[in-house]
mmCIF file of C-alpha atoms in Angstrom:
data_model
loop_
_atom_site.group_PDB
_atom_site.id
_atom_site.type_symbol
_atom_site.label_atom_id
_atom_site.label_comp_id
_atom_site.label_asym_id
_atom_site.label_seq_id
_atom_site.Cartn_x
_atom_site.Cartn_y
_atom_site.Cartn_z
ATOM 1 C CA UNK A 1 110.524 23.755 -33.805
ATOM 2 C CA UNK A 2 109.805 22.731 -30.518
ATOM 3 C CA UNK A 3 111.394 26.453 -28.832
ATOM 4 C CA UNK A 4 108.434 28.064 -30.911
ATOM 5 C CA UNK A 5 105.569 26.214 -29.645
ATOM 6 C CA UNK A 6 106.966 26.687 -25.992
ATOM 7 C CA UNK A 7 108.068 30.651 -26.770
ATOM 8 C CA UNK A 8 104.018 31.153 -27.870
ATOM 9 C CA UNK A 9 102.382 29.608 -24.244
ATOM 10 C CA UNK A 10 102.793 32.990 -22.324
ATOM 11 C CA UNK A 11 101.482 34.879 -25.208
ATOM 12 C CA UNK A 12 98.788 32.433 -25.533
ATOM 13 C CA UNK A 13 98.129 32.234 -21.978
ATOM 14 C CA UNK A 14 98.138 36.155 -21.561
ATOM 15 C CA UNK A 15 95.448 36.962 -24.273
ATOM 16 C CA UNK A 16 93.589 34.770 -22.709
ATOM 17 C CA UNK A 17 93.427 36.112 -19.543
ATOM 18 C CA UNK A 18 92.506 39.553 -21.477
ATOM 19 C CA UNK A 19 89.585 37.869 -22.644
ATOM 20 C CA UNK A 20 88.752 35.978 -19.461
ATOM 21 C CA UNK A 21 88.864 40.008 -17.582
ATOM 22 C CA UNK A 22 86.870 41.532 -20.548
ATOM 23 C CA UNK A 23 83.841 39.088 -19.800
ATOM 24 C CA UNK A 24 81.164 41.091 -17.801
ATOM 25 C CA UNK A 25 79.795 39.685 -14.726
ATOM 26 C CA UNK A 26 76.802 39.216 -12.852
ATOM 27 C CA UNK A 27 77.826 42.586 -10.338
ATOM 28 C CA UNK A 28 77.772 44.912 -14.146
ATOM 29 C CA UNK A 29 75.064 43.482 -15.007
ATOM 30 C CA UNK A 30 72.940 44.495 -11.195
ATOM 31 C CA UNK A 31 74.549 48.052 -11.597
ATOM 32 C CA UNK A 32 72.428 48.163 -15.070
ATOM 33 C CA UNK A 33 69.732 46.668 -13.431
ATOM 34 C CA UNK A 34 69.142 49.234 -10.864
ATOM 35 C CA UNK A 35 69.403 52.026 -13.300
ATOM 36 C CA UNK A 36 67.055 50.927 -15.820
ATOM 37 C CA UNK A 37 65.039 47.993 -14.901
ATOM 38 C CA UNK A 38 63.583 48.543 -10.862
ATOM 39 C CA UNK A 39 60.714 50.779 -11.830
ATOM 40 C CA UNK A 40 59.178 48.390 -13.575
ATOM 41 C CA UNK A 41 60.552 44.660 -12.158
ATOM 42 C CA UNK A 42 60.940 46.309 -8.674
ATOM 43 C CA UNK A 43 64.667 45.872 -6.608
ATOM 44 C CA UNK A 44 64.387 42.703 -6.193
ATOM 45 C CA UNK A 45 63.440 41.874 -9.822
ATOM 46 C CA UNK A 46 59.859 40.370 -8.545
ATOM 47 C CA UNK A 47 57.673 42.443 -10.732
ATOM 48 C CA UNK A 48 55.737 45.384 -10.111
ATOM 49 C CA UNK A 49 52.340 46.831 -11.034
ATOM 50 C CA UNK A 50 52.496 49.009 -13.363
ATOM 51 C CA UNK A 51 50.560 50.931 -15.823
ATOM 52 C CA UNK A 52 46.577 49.378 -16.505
ATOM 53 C CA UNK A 53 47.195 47.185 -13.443
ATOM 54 C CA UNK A 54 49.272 44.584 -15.153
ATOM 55 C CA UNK A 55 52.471 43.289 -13.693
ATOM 56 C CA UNK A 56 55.766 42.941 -14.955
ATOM 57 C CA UNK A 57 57.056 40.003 -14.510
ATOM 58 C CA UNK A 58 59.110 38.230 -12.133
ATOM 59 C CA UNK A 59 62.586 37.833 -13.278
ATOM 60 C CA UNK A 60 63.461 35.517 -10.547
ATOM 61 C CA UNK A 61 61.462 32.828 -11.904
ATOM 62 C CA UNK A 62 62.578 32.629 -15.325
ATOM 63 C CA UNK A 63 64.094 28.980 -15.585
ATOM 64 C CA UNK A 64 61.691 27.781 -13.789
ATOM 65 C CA UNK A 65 58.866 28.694 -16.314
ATOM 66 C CA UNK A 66 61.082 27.463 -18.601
ATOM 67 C CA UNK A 67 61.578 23.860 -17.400
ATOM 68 C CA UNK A 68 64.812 24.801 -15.577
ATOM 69 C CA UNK A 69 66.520 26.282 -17.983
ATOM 70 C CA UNK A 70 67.246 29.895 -18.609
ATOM 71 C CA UNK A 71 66.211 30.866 -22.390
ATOM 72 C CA UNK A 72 69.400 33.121 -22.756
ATOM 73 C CA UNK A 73 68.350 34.222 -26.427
ATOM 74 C CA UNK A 74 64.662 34.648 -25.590
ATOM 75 C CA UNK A 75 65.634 37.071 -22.187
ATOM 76 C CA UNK A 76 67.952 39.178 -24.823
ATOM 77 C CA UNK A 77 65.515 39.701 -27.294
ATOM 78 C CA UNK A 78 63.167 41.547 -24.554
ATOM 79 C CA UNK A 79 65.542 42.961 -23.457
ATOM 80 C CA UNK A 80 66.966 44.609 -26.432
ATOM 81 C CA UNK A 81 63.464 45.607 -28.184
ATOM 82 C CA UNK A 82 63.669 42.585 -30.982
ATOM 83 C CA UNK A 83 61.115 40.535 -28.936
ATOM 84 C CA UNK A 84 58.427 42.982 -29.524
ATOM 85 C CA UNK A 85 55.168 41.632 -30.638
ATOM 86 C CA UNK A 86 53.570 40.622 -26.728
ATOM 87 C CA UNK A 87 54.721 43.668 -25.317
ATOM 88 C CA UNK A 88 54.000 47.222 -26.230
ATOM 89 C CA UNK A 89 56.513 49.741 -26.260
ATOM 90 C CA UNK A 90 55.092 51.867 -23.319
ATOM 91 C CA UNK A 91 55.319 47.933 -21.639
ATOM 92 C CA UNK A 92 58.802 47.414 -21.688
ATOM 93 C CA UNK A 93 60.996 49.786 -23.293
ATOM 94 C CA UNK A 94 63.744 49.728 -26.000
ATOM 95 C CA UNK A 95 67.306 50.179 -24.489
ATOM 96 C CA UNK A 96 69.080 50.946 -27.946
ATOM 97 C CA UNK A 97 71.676 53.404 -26.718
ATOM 98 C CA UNK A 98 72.728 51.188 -23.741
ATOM 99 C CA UNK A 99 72.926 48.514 -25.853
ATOM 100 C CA UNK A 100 75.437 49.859 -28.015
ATOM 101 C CA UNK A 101 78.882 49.674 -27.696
ATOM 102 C CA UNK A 102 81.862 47.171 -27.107
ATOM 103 C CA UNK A 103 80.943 43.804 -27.627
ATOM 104 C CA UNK A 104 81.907 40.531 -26.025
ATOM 105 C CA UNK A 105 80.821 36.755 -26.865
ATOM 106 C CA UNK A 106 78.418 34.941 -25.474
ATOM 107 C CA UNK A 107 77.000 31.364 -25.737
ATOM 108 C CA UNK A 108 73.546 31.623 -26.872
ATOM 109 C CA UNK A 109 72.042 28.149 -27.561
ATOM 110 C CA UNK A 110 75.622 25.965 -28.110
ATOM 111 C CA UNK A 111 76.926 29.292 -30.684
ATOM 112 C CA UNK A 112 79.191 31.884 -29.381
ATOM 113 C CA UNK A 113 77.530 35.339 -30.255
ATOM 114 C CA UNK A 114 78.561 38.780 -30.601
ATOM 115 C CA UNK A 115 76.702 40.800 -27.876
ATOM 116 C CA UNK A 116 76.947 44.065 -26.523
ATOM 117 C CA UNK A 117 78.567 44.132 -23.456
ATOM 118 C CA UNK A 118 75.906 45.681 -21.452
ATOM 119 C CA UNK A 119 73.562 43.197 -22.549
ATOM 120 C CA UNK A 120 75.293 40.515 -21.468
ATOM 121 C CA UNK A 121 76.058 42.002 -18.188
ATOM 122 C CA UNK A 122 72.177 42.526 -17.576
ATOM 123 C CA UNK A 123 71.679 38.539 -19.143
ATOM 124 C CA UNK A 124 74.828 37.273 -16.760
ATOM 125 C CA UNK A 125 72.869 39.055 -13.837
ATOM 126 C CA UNK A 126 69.348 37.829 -14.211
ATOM 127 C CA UNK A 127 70.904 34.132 -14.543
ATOM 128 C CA UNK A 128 72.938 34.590 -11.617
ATOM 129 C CA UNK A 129 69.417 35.723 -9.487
ATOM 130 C CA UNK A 130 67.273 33.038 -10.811
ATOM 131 C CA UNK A 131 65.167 30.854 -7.963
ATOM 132 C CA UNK A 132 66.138 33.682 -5.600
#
């Protein structure tokens, strides 16, 4: 019995490591940002002026106007277009297509959570720039 639990550790250990490399990271997540996002939030994510004279927002500052903590779900739900309500659509715009796709898991308030890998890139990079 023992031979079995001791003959499944590499496997173990190599799907997780698979896993571990399918995470996105914060680098992905810039790479998206640049493409979609600087118009608006401006290259280094400070906000911008933009259409009627109001600003977008600063997306360094995000913890902090959240008592130092970064509101994972609330940042994904702008992101992805479910926030909507505040915001009009010619505001911030809906990223459906680029938010399709694989899917990875991501803690979102103590629950893993499927999310689509592009999203969590983008999430994983404006946590990684906040108070910058």
């Amino acid at each position: 019995m023992n031979w079995m639990v001791w003959s499944a550790l590499p496997l173990t250990a190599l799907v997780a490591a698979c896993v571990a490399e399918a995470m996105p990271e914060p680098t992905e997540g810039e790479v998206l940002f640049r493409e979609n996002c600087t118009s608006c939030h401006g290259n280094d994510a400070r906000g911008g002026i933009l259409v009627g004279r109001k600003k977008a927002p600063d997306l360094t500052s995000i913890t902090a106007r959240y008592d130092g903590v970064f509101p994972r779900a609330h940042v994904m739900s702008q992101i992805d277009g479910y926030g909507r309500g505040k915001l009009p659509a010619e505001l911030m715009p809906e990223f459906g297509a680029l938010l399709s796709g694989e899917q990875v898991p991501v803690e979102v308030d103590g629950v893993m959570t499927p999310t689509p890998r592009s999203l969590a890139a983008l999430l994983f990079y404006l946590e990684s720039i906040q108070g910058s």
